[in-house]
């Protein structure tokens, strides 16, 4: 019997729980996806939706009171259950991460050169001299001006955009198979943001790296991602290819996020804000976590958890909602008209 081809990465029912003084808090509840070479998955949601905790769990970097469940298979090996020494050989080498704030991730006491050469000495067994040559090449690849001179500088001597380039260069030093980027452009102005995204696309093209991109910015998703997962309250609300998410969102939360994005071609069309704030993760409702903010909620939404299942209109779209897509679209139009009439 033929066996299914192995994915580069396969995440199965990943969960994250934290022990807190108020009891056990579930930050992530059963997310699953596959990733192959050259693909990009976007994980989208507001602050507190579980995006960052998901990827920290994948990298074995949860806080000490956190615990991950499920499986994170890299070429069939489970990163969650493997011994730490084995994980350290994969982490930063085959699976690398770009953090949100380079200033808190780079060591302020060490030059960029020392931080970069250390990675190559540890993972690749290179001499310091060879590691320096490779590190300068990596900085050149991320278009760092005067890389050979600047490599001797400390992190505080770089601008925010340059520090983010250093982080990307460090993450790509070992030419990883998977790059996890947690809001890599959040702290940057829009021009530098665009440069960094172009850079990531080029590096993906040149190295075939698979990318997991964590963001709350739907513009970033549109420009970079093949597949998108929308998280809310630590649960997946909708998961589909980027076109389906952008052109036919089937979940009220996804539709709400998209309706809240200003559009150049939108004219006087009102933007639809999602009222309220993200839920208290320690007190999630028994049903859909979006119930309290959902303008389309049904009486059963607060008590009955909608199944996360293929959509009736498209089996490639996975969604968790009691409403069908036609009802979601109709309700959204009605809400826009009501909001427009009030404006
Ligand atoms: Fe809204 Fe109910 Fe769908 Fe949740 S299940 S998104 S509350 S309609």
mmCIF file of N, CA and C in Angstrom, residues 33-43 179 181 200-201 204-205 209-214 220-221 223-229 240-242:
data_model
loop_
_atom_site.group_PDB
_atom_site.id
_atom_site.type_symbol
_atom_site.label_atom_id
_atom_site.label_comp_id
_atom_site.label_asym_id
_atom_site.label_seq_id
_atom_site.Cartn_x
_atom_site.Cartn_y
_atom_site.Cartn_z
ATOM 1 N N UNK A 33 -2.078 22.091 10.830
ATOM 2 C CA UNK A 33 -1.809 22.504 9.439
ATOM 3 C C UNK A 33 -0.615 21.730 8.902
ATOM 4 N N UNK A 34 -0.474 21.763 7.596
ATOM 5 C CA UNK A 34 0.722 21.184 6.977
ATOM 6 C C UNK A 34 1.423 22.289 6.185
ATOM 7 N N UNK A 35 2.722 22.099 6.002
ATOM 8 C CA UNK A 35 3.519 23.103 5.293
ATOM 9 C C UNK A 35 4.548 22.360 4.453
ATOM 10 N N UNK A 36 4.642 22.732 3.183
ATOM 11 C CA UNK A 36 5.652 22.117 2.324
ATOM 12 C C UNK A 36 6.624 23.177 1.836
ATOM 13 N N UNK A 37 7.703 22.714 1.218
ATOM 14 C CA UNK A 37 8.782 23.603 0.793
ATOM 15 C C UNK A 37 8.252 24.766 -0.072
ATOM 16 N N UNK A 38 8.679 25.967 0.248
ATOM 17 C CA UNK A 38 8.305 27.130 -0.574
ATOM 18 C C UNK A 38 6.924 27.692 -0.291
ATOM 19 N N UNK A 39 6.179 27.072 0.640
ATOM 20 C CA UNK A 39 4.827 27.567 0.934
ATOM 21 C C UNK A 39 4.869 28.593 2.065
ATOM 22 N N UNK A 40 3.835 29.448 2.108
ATOM 23 C CA UNK A 40 3.712 30.403 3.210
ATOM 24 C C UNK A 40 2.328 30.297 3.836
ATOM 25 N N UNK A 41 2.315 30.082 5.129
ATOM 26 C CA UNK A 41 1.061 30.069 5.890
ATOM 27 C C UNK A 41 0.997 31.346 6.714
ATOM 28 N N UNK A 42 -0.131 32.057 6.641
ATOM 29 C CA UNK A 42 -0.336 33.220 7.488
ATOM 30 C C UNK A 42 -1.216 32.840 8.668
ATOM 31 N N UNK A 43 -0.815 33.223 9.866
ATOM 32 C CA UNK A 43 -1.683 33.027 11.035
ATOM 33 C C UNK A 43 -2.094 34.421 11.500
ATOM 34 N N UNK A 179 10.924 28.893 8.219
ATOM 35 C CA UNK A 179 11.175 30.161 8.898
ATOM 36 C C UNK A 179 9.872 30.618 9.540
ATOM 37 N N UNK A 181 8.038 33.616 11.370
ATOM 38 C CA UNK A 181 8.218 35.059 11.536
ATOM 39 C C UNK A 181 7.057 35.607 12.353
ATOM 40 N N UNK A 200 11.793 39.028 2.125
ATOM 41 C CA UNK A 200 11.417 37.672 2.533
ATOM 42 C C UNK A 200 10.943 36.857 1.327
ATOM 43 N N UNK A 201 10.203 37.510 0.443
ATOM 44 C CA UNK A 201 9.728 36.802 -0.768
ATOM 45 C C UNK A 201 10.915 36.369 -1.630
ATOM 46 N N UNK A 204 12.712 33.500 0.002
ATOM 47 C CA UNK A 204 11.934 32.271 -0.146
ATOM 48 C C UNK A 204 12.131 31.698 -1.555
ATOM 49 N N UNK A 205 12.121 32.591 -2.540
ATOM 50 C CA UNK A 205 12.320 32.151 -3.927
ATOM 51 C C UNK A 205 13.716 31.529 -4.088
ATOM 52 N N UNK A 209 12.574 28.296 1.153
ATOM 53 C CA UNK A 209 12.172 28.212 2.560
ATOM 54 C C UNK A 209 10.643 28.258 2.685
ATOM 55 N N UNK A 210 10.094 27.436 3.586
ATOM 56 C CA UNK A 210 8.669 27.538 3.915
ATOM 57 C C UNK A 210 8.548 28.560 5.047
ATOM 58 N N UNK A 211 7.492 29.377 5.004
ATOM 59 C CA UNK A 211 7.364 30.455 6.001
ATOM 60 C C UNK A 211 6.033 30.334 6.748
ATOM 61 N N UNK A 212 6.096 30.497 8.058
ATOM 62 C CA UNK A 212 4.879 30.684 8.855
ATOM 63 C C UNK A 212 4.910 32.144 9.292
ATOM 64 N N UNK A 213 3.944 32.927 8.822
ATOM 65 C CA UNK A 213 3.944 34.360 9.090
ATOM 66 C C UNK A 213 2.830 34.712 10.072
ATOM 67 N N UNK A 214 3.219 35.174 11.250
ATOM 68 C CA UNK A 214 2.233 35.576 12.255
ATOM 69 C C UNK A 214 1.991 37.065 12.095
ATOM 70 N N UNK A 220 -0.228 42.334 4.936
ATOM 71 C CA UNK A 220 0.944 41.466 4.902
ATOM 72 C C UNK A 220 0.534 40.090 4.383
ATOM 73 N N UNK A 221 -0.613 39.610 4.846
ATOM 74 C CA UNK A 221 -1.105 38.291 4.447
ATOM 75 C C UNK A 221 -1.369 38.263 2.942
ATOM 76 N N UNK A 223 -0.070 39.970 0.608
ATOM 77 C CA UNK A 223 1.113 40.053 -0.238
ATOM 78 C C UNK A 223 1.999 38.820 -0.193
ATOM 79 N N UNK A 224 1.826 37.970 0.798
ATOM 80 C CA UNK A 224 2.833 36.933 1.020
ATOM 81 C C UNK A 224 2.303 35.500 1.123
ATOM 82 N N UNK A 225 1.052 35.330 1.581
ATOM 83 C CA UNK A 225 0.642 33.986 2.027
ATOM 84 C C UNK A 225 -0.142 33.191 0.987
ATOM 85 N N UNK A 226 0.071 31.864 0.994
ATOM 86 C CA UNK A 226 -0.721 30.956 0.161
ATOM 87 C C UNK A 226 -1.966 30.524 0.927
ATOM 88 N N UNK A 227 -1.775 30.158 2.184
ATOM 89 C CA UNK A 227 -2.837 29.624 3.035
ATOM 90 C C UNK A 227 -2.961 30.538 4.250
ATOM 91 N N UNK A 228 -4.163 30.691 4.768
ATOM 92 C CA UNK A 228 -4.369 31.579 5.920
ATOM 93 C C UNK A 228 -5.185 30.867 6.993
ATOM 94 N N UNK A 229 -4.740 31.043 8.250
ATOM 95 C CA UNK A 229 -5.488 30.518 9.380
ATOM 96 C C UNK A 229 -5.902 31.717 10.233
ATOM 97 N N UNK A 240 -8.189 28.550 5.099
ATOM 98 C CA UNK A 240 -8.428 28.351 3.666
ATOM 99 C C UNK A 240 -7.293 28.989 2.880
ATOM 100 N N UNK A 241 -7.320 28.829 1.527
ATOM 101 C CA UNK A 241 -6.281 29.517 0.755
ATOM 102 C C UNK A 241 -6.570 31.023 0.762
ATOM 103 N N UNK A 242 -5.518 31.806 0.495
ATOM 104 C CA UNK A 242 -5.622 33.261 0.680
ATOM 105 C C UNK A 242 -6.742 33.858 -0.181
#
